[in-house]
XYZ file of C-alpha atoms in Angstrom:
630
model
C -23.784 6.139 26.501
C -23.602 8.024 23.246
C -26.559 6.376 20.767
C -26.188 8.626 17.830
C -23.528 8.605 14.985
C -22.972 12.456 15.536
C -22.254 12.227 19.196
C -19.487 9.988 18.972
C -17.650 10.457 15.754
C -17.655 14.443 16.264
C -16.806 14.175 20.132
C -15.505 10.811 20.742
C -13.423 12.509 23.861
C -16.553 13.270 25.134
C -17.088 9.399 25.069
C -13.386 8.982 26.374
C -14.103 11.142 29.769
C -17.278 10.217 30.471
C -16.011 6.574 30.684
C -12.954 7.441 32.595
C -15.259 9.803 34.983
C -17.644 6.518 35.609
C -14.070 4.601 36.028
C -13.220 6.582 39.352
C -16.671 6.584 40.771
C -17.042 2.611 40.471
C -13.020 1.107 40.221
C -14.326 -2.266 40.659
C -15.982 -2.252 37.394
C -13.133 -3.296 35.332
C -10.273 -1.658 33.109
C -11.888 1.434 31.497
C -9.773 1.222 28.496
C -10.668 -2.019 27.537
C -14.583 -1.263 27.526
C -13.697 1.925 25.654
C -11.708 0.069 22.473
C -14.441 -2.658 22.985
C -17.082 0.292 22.606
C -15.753 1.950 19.811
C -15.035 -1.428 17.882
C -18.877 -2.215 18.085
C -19.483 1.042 16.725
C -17.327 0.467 13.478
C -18.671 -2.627 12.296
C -21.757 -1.076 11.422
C -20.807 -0.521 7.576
C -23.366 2.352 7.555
C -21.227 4.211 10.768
C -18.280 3.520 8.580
C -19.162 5.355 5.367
C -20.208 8.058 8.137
C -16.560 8.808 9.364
C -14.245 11.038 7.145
C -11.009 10.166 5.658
C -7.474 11.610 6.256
C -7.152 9.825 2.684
C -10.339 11.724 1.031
C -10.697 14.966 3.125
C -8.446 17.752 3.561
C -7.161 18.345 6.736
C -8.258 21.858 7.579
C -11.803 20.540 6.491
C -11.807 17.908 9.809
C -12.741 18.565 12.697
C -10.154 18.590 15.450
C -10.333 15.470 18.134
C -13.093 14.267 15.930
C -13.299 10.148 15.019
C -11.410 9.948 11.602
C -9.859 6.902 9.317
C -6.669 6.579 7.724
C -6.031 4.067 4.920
C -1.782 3.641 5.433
C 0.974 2.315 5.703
C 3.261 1.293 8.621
C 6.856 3.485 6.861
C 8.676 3.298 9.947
C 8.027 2.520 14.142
C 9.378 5.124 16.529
C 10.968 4.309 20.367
C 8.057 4.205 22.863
C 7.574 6.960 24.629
C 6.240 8.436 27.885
C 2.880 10.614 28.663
C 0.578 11.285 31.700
C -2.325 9.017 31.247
C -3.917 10.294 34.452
C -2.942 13.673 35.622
C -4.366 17.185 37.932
C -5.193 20.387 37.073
C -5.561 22.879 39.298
C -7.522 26.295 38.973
C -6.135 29.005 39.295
C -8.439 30.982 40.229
C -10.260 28.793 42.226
C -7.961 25.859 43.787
C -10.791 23.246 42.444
C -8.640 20.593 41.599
C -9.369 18.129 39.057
C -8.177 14.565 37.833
C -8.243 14.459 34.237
C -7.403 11.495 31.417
C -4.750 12.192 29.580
C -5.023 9.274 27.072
C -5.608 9.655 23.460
C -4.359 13.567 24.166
C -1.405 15.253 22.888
C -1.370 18.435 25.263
C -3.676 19.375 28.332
C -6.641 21.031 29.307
C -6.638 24.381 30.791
C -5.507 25.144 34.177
C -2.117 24.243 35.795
C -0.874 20.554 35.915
C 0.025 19.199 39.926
C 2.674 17.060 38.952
C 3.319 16.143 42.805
C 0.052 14.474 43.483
C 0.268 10.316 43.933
C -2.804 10.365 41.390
C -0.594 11.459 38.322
C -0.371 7.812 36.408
C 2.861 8.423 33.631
C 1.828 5.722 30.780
C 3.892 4.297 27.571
C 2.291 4.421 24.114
C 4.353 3.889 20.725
C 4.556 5.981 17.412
C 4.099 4.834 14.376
C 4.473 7.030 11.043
C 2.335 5.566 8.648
C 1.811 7.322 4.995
C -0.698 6.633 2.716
C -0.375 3.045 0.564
C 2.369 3.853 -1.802
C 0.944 3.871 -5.949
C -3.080 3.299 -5.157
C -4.480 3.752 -8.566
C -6.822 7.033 -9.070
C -9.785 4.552 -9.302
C -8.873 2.705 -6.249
C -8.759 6.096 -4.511
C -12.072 7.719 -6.596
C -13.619 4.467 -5.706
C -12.851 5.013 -1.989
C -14.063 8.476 -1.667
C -17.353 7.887 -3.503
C -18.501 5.030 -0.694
C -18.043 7.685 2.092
C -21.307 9.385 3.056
C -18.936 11.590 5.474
C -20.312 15.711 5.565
C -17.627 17.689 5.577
C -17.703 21.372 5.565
C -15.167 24.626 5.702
C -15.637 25.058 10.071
C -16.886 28.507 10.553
C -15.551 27.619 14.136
C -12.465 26.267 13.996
C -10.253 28.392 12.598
C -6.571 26.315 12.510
C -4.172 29.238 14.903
C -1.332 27.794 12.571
C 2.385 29.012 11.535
C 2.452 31.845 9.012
C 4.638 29.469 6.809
C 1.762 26.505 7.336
C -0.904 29.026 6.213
C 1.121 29.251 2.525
C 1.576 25.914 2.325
C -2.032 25.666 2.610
C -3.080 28.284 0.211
C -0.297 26.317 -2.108
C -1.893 23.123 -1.511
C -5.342 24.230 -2.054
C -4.868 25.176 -5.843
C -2.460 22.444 -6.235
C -4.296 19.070 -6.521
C -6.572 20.020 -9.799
C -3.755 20.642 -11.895
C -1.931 17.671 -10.332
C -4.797 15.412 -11.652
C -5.128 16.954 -15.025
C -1.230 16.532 -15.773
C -1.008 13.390 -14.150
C -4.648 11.655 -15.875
C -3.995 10.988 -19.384
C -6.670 9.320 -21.739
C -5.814 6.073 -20.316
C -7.414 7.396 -17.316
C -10.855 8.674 -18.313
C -12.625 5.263 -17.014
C -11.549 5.593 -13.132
C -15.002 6.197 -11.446
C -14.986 9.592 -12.905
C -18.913 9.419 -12.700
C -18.515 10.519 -9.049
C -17.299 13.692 -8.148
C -15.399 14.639 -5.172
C -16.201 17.240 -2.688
C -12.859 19.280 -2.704
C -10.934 16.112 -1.106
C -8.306 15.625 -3.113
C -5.818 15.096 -0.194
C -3.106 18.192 -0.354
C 0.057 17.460 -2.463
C 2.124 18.326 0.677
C 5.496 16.446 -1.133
C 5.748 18.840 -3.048
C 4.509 22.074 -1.455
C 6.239 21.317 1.612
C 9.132 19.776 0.629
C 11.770 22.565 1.247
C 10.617 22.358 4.834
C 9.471 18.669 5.479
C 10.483 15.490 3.994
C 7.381 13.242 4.195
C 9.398 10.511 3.818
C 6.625 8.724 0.877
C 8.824 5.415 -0.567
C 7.394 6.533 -4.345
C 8.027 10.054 -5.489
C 4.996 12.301 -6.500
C 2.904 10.639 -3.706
C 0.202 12.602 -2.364
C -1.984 12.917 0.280
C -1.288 13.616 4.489
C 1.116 11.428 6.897
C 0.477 10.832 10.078
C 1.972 10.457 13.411
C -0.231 7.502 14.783
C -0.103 6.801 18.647
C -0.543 3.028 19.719
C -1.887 2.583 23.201
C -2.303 -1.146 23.061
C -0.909 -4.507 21.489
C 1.538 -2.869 19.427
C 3.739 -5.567 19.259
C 0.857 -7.182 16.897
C 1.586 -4.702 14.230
C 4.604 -4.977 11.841
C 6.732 -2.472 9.283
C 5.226 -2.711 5.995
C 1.518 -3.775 7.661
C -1.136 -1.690 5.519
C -3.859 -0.783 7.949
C -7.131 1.023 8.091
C -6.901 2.897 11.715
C -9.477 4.656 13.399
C -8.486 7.262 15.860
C -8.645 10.852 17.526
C -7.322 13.329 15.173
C -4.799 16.042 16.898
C -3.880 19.047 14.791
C -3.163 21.316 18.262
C -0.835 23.924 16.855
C 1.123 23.627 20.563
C 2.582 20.919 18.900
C 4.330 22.862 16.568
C 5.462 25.672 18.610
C 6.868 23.091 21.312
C 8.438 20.923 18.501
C 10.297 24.652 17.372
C 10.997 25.555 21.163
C 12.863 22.146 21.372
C 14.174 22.435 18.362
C 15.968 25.806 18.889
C 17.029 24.382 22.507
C 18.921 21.514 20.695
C 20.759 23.851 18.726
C 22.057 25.615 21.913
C 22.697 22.258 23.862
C 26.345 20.505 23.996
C 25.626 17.631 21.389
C 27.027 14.816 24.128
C 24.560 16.631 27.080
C 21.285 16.657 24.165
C 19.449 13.288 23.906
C 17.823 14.458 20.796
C 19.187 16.040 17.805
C 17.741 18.772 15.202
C 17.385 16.316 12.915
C 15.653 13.876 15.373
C 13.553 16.490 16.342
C 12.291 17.537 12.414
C 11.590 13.894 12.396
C 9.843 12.924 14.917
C 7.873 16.275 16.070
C 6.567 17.602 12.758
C 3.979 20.722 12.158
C 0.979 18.690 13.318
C -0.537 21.142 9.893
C 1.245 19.263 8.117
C 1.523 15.675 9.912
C -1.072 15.621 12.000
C -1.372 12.935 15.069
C -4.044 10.224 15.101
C -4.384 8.338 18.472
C -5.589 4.716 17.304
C -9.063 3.192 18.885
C -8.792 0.494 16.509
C -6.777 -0.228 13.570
C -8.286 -3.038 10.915
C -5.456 -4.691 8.973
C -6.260 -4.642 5.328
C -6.831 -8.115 3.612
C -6.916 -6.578 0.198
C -7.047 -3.307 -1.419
C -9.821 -3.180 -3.532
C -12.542 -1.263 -2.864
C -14.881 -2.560 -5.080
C -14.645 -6.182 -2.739
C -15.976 -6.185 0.843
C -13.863 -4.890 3.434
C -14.001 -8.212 5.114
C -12.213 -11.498 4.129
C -13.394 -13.202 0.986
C -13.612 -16.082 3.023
C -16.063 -15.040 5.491
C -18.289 -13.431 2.480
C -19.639 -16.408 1.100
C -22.483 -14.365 -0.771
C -20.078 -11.945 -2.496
C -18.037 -14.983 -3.239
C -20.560 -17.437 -4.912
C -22.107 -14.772 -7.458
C -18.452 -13.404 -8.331
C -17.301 -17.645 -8.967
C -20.321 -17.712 -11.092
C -19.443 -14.543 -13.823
C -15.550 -15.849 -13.282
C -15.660 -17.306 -17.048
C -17.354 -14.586 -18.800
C -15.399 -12.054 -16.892
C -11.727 -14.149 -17.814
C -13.029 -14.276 -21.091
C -13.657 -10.700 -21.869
C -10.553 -9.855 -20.176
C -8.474 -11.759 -22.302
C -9.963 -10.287 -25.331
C -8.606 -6.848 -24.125
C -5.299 -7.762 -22.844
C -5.162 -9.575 -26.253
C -5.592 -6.471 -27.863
C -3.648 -4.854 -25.758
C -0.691 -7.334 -26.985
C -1.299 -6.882 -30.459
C -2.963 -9.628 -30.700
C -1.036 -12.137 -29.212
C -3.678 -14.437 -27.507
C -0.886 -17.079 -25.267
C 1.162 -13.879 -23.895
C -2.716 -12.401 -22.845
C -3.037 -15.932 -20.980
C 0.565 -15.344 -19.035
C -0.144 -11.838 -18.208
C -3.310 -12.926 -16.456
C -2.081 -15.317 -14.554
C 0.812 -13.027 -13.873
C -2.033 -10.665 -12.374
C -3.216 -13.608 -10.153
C -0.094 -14.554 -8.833
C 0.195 -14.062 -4.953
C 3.363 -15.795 -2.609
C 1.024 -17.849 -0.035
C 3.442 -19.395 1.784
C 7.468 -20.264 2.396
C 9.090 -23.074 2.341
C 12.025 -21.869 4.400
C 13.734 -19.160 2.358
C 11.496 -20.316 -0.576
C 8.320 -17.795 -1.860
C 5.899 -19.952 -3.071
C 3.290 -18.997 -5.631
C 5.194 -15.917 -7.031
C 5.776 -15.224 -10.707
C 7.787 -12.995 -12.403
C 6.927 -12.859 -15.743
C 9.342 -11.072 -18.507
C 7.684 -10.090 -20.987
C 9.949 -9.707 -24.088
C 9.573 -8.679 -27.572
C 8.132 -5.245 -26.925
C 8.057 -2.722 -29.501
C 11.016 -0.727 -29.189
C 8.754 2.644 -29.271
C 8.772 4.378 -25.823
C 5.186 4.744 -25.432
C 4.419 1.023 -25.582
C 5.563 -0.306 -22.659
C 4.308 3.274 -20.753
C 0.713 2.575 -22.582
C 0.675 -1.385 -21.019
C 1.905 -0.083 -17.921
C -1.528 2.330 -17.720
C -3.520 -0.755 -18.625
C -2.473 -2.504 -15.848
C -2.763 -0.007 -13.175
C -6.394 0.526 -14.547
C -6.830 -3.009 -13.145
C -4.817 -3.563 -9.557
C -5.495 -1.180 -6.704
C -1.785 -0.497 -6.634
C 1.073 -0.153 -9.074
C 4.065 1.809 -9.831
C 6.542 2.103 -12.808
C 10.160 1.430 -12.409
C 11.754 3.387 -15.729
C 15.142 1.202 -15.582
C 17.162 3.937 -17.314
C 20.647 4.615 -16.342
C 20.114 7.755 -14.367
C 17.102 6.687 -12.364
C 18.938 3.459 -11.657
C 21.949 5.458 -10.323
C 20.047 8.149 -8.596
C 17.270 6.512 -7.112
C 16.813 5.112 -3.676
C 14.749 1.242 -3.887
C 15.816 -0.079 -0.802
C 14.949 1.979 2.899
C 17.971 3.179 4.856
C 18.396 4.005 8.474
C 19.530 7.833 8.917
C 20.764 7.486 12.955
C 21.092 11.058 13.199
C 17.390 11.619 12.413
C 16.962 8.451 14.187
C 14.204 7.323 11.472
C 13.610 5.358 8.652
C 14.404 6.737 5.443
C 11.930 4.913 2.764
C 12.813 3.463 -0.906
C 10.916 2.674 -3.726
C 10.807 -1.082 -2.588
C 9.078 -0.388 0.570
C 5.199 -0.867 -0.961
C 2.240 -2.636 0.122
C 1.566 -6.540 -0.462
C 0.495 -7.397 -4.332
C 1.540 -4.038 -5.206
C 2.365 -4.466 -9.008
C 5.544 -3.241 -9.797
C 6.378 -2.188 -13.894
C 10.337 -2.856 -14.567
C 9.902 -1.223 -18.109
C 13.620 -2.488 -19.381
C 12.611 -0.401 -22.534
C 14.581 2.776 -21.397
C 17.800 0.894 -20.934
C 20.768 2.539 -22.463
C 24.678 2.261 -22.511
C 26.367 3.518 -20.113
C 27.950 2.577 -16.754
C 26.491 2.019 -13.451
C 27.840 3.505 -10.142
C 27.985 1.515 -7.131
C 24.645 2.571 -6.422
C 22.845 1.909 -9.348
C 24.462 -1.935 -8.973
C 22.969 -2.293 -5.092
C 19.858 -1.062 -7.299
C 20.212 -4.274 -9.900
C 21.098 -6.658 -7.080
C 18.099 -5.384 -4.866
C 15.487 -6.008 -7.565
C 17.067 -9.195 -8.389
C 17.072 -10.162 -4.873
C 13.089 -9.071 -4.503
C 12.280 -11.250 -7.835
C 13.785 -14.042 -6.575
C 13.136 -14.463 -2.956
C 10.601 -11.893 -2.413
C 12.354 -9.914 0.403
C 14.432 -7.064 0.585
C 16.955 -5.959 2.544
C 16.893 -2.691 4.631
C 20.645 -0.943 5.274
C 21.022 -0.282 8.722
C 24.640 0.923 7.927
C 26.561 -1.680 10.000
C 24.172 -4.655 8.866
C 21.107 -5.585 6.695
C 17.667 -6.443 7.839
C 15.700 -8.794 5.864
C 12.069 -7.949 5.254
C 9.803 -10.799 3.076
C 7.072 -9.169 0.851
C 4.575 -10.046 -1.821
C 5.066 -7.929 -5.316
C 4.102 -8.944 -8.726
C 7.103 -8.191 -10.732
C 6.668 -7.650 -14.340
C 9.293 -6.774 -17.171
C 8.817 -5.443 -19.939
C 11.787 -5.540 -22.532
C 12.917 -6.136 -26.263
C 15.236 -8.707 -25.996
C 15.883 -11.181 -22.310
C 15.446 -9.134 -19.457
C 18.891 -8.671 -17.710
C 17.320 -9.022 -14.318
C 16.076 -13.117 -13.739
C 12.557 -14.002 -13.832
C 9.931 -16.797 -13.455
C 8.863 -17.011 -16.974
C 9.778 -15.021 -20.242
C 7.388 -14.721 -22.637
C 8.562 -13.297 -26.411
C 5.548 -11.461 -27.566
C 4.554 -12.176 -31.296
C 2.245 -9.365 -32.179
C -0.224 -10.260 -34.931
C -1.429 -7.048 -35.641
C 0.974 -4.056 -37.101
C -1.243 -0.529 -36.178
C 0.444 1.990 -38.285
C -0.651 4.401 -35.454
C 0.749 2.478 -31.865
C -0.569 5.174 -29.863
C -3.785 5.773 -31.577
C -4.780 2.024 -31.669
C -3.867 1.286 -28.001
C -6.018 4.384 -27.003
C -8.816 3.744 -28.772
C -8.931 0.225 -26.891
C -8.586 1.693 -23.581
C -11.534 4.229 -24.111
C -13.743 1.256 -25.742
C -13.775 -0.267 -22.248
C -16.887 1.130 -19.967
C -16.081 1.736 -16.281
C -18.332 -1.074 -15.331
C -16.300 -3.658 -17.152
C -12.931 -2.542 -15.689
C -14.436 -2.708 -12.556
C -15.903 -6.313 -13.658
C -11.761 -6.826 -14.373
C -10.781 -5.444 -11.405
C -13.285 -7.732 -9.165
C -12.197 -11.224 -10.998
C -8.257 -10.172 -10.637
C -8.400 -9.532 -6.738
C -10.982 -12.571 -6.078
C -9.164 -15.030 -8.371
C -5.782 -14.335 -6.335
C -7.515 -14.851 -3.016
C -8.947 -18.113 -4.043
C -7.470 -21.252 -1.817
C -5.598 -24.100 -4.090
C -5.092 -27.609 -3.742
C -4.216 -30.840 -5.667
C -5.920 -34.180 -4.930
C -3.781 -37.135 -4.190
C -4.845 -38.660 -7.369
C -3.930 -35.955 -9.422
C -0.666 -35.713 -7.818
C 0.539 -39.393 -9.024
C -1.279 -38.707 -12.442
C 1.340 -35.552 -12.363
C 4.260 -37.132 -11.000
C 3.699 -40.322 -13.574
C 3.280 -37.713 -16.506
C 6.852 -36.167 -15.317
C 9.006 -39.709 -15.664
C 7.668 -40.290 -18.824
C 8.257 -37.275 -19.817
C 11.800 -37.682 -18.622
C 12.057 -41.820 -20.263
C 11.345 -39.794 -23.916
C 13.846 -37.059 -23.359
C 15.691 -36.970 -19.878
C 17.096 -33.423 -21.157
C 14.103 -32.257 -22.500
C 12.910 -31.592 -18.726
C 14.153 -30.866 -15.389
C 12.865 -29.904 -11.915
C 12.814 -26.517 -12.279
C 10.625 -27.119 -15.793
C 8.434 -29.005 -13.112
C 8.190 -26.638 -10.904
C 7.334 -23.780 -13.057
C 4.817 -26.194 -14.993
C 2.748 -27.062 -11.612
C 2.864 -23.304 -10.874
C 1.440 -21.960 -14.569
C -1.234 -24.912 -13.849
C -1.558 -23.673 -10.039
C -2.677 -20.526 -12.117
C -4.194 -21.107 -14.846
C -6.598 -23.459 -12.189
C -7.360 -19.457 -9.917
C -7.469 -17.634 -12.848
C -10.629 -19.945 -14.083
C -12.180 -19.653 -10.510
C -10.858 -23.427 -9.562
C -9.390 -24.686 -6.756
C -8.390 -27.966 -7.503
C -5.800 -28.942 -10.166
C -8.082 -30.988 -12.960
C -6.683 -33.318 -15.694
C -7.882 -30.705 -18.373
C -6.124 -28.162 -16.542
C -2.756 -29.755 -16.199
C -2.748 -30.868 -20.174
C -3.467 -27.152 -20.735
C -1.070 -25.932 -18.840
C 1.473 -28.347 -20.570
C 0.569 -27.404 -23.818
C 0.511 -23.847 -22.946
C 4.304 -24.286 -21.636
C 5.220 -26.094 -25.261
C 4.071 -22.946 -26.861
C 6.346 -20.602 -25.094
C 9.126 -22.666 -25.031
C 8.928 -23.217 -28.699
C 8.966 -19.098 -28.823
C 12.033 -18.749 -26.938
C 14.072 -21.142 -28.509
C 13.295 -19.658 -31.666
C 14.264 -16.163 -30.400
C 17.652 -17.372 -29.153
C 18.416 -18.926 -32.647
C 17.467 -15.882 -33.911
C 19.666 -13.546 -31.455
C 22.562 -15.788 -30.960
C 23.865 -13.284 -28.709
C 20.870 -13.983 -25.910
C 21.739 -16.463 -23.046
């Protein structure tokens, strides 16, 4: 059995045959496959082996090692049909007869010598594909962050030298000068504070969207993604793993460039096939069979669902980290404090919208009550400065603090041009991904700012009613053509507007700025770049613990709340209603994780209530204001 790190993470099929060699020789010892996964899983929960094994994420691909152990942080963007491979097959030499049984699992192609497909030893075995992509609008810190905990070596291989297409090699030179410039134009000054202490090895992943996108559509649901996809074969319990599920999988990486010349050779056989007599179209073929240069394959040991995606937090559950979790609970105040100074700032000075926005960035749905998301909130915030840079300045704020973001501009072009919702192309037999097909807690900017007159096609309406849909039940709903597929998920919506937001929303909030910069930009900038790396990453920390935290109200409290509510109703019976209610026990639900409690208190709830006067007082005076507002 392999005992050192380098043994099994650069030649884990070495580990693969030598178990399936000891199968034959002893079959009453058990199912070979299970002791392998078992094996490997042992392996990985070392934390030191871990930071040992490189990154499709981190690393570019022609600096891996082929059929060497990587990891993939991903996506599940779409599940293929199951399909058939030898998992036990005979070679024969030529040269020689010897014949010889061979494993075929976790293998794209075979070894030398000729295949006996007559012998009763061939096994033919079913795995599934999955095409997974990387996690759609992970913050450059999130990803720096990442990178700098690997202690992975990797080198240009003076050995492996990739016998790719000519057309793959461009791509490759193209990709290679690529990501540097990508990074300068897309880091502004908002940006300077991501981890930039640690430099990266030359592993910015290749920007193959755009370099490749003549020839391959990577299919990434947010445009100007980067980084590698990847064809990821399931050999067991893939019925446990779900569209959308963000995953860290460890596998086999295959880059064979016989997968490219037999996905062309099929490709041009298609083409000279009767359509009715060919079960698999061009289009089908592009799809599914990719240049494995530029989507390489990655046959899964073990995958690790993702509870979070912060990589400043322990990989494991917050629950099962009681350590990590005690000394964060006990900085929580400080840390909330500090952060609302900023964000205060940040809202020219308007200290009660600061207290909505973080508990906007605590919000999380943890559970439904049958079609019901509970725990979500929307929050609109109104009132912003009517300059375009604002809302594109409080939009880089925020992704400075959540692991994943992305910015909706809700002009009327992108609104009637873009694709939010994922539609099934049946000639390519795939998925084809939308905007609204991101990870859980993504953050997702609607910056209302950019709206304009003008009318909207029938697209850009499915485009209004699918983000009102996903604001208000927290699903969305695929086309499959003939019918729609409903698929729940778990993104903070915020809007950012001048007046109401046209799209409906848990609470609006009409910002009051107390301080008039003469210079927006300047004075937002010189905030940002006042804040040290170590205290956004302080910020970071207290936002993804405080909306993992567990909630619950005592019975007491619950009649001290429900007597509050009826005499609140014997004063006024108009002044509230159940839906005040509800939105009341969620802002204290809140207000309670954003402190680092658990339990609703007394003080908490009268906060809360006063904290819900305030607004309310806000928005009534903005509608008398702007008669015209609902």
């Amino acid at each position: 059995m392999p005992s050192t790190y380098d043994e099994w993470i650069n030649n884990p099929m070495g580990v693969v045959q030598g178990m399936f060699a000891a199968a034959q020789n002893n079959s009453s010892s058990g199912p070979w496959e299970t002791k392998l996964v078992e094996y490997f899983k042992q392996q990985i929960k070392d934390k030191e082996a871990r930071a040992l094994i490189p990154s499709l994420n981190d690393v570019p691909l022609h600096y891996l090692k082929p059929n060497s152990l990587v990891k993939f942080r991903c996506l599940v963007q779409d599940m293929f049909d199951p399909e058939f491979y030898m998992g036990v097959y005979e070679t024969v030499d030529p040269s020689t007869q010897t014949k010889v049984l061979r494993c075929g699992r976790y293998k794209d192609v075979t070894e030398s010598g000729v295949v006996d497909f007559n012998p009763r030893s061939t096994v033919t075995s079913e795995r599934q594909t999955f095409y997974c992509v990387p996690i759609p609008g992970e913050s450059a810190w999130a990803k720096e962050s990442y990178a700098c905990s690997s202690q992975a070596t990797v080198v240009p291989s003076t050995s492996y030298i990739p016998s790719r297409q000519k057309r793959s090699y461009e791509e490759d030179d193209e990709m290679d000068t690529q990501p540097q410039k990508q990074r300068e134009t897309h880091t502004g000054p908002m940006d300077s504070h991501g981890n930039g202490d640690c430099k990266r090895r030359e592993t910015e992943a290749p920007s193959s969207q755009t370099t490749s996108s003549s020839h391959l559509d990577l299919n990434f649901p947010l445009p100007g993604e980067k980084g590698p996809a990847c064809l990821v074969k399931v050999y067991e319990e893939w019925d446990s793993f779900k569209l959308n599920d963000t995953l860290e999988v460890y596998g086999i990486l295959s880059v064979s460039p016989a997968l490219s010349v037999l996905s062309e050779e099929k490709e041009a056989a298609s083409l000279l096939l009767d359509p009715t007599e060919s079960m698999e179209t061009a289009e089908e073929l592009r799809a599914h069979c990719p240049p494995a240069s530029l989507v390489p394959r990655l046959h899964m040991l073990h995958a690790k669902p993702l509870p979070h995606h912060n990589p400043l937090l322990p990989s494991a559950n917050l629950k099962d980290n009681s350590t990590f979790l005690s000394s964060t609970l006990s900085e929580l105040a400080s840390v909330r404090a500090e952060l609302l100074s900023y964000l205060t700032h940040v809202l020219l000075g308007d200290a009660l919208a600061a207290e909505y926005l973080i508990m906007h960035l605590v919000s999380n749905v943890y559970s439904r009550h049958d079609v019901l998301p509970l725990g979500k909130f929307t929050l609109n915030l109104s009132g912003c400065p009517p300059t375009t840079s604002y809302a594109e300045r409080l939009y880089q704020v925020i992704q400075q603090l959540v692991p994943c973001s992305y910015r909706l501009g809700m002009s009327l072009q992108n609104m009637n041009s873009l694709r939010l919702v994922p539609k099934k192309d049946y000639v390519a037999n795939r998925l084809v991904s939308g905007a609204l097909q991101l990870a859980k807690n993504t953050c997702l900017f609607l910056d209302e700012t950019q709206l304009e007159q003008g009318q909207l096609d029938a697209a850009g309406v499915r485009n209004v009613t699918a983000l009102g849909n996903l604001i208000s039940w927290q699903k969305v709903d695929y086309d499959f053509n003939y019918h729609q597929m409903e698929f729940p998920c778990n993104i903070n919506v915020l809007i950012a507007s001048e007046g109401r937001s046209l799209l409906p929303s848990d609470c609006q909030v009409h910002l009051q700025p107390q301080v008039i910069p003469p210079n927006l930009e300047e004075y937002l900038a010189t905030i940002h770049m006042g804040q040290m790396s170590s205290k956004l990453n302080k910020f970071r920390v207290y936002l993804s613990v405080a909306q993992s935290l567990d909630y619950s109200i005592s019975d007491e409290v619950t009649k001290a709340v429900e007597d509050d509510f009826v005499d609140m109703r014997k004063d006024d019976p108009q002044s509230i209603t159940a839906e005040d209610l509800h939105r009341l026990l969620v802002v204290a639900r809140l207000l309670c994780l954003s402190k680092g409690q658990t339990t609703l208190s007394r003080d908490s709830w009268m906060r809360a209530k006063h904290m819900e006067v305030l607004r309310s007082s806000r928005t009534e005076q903005q509608k008398s204001l702007n008669g015209n507002e609902p």
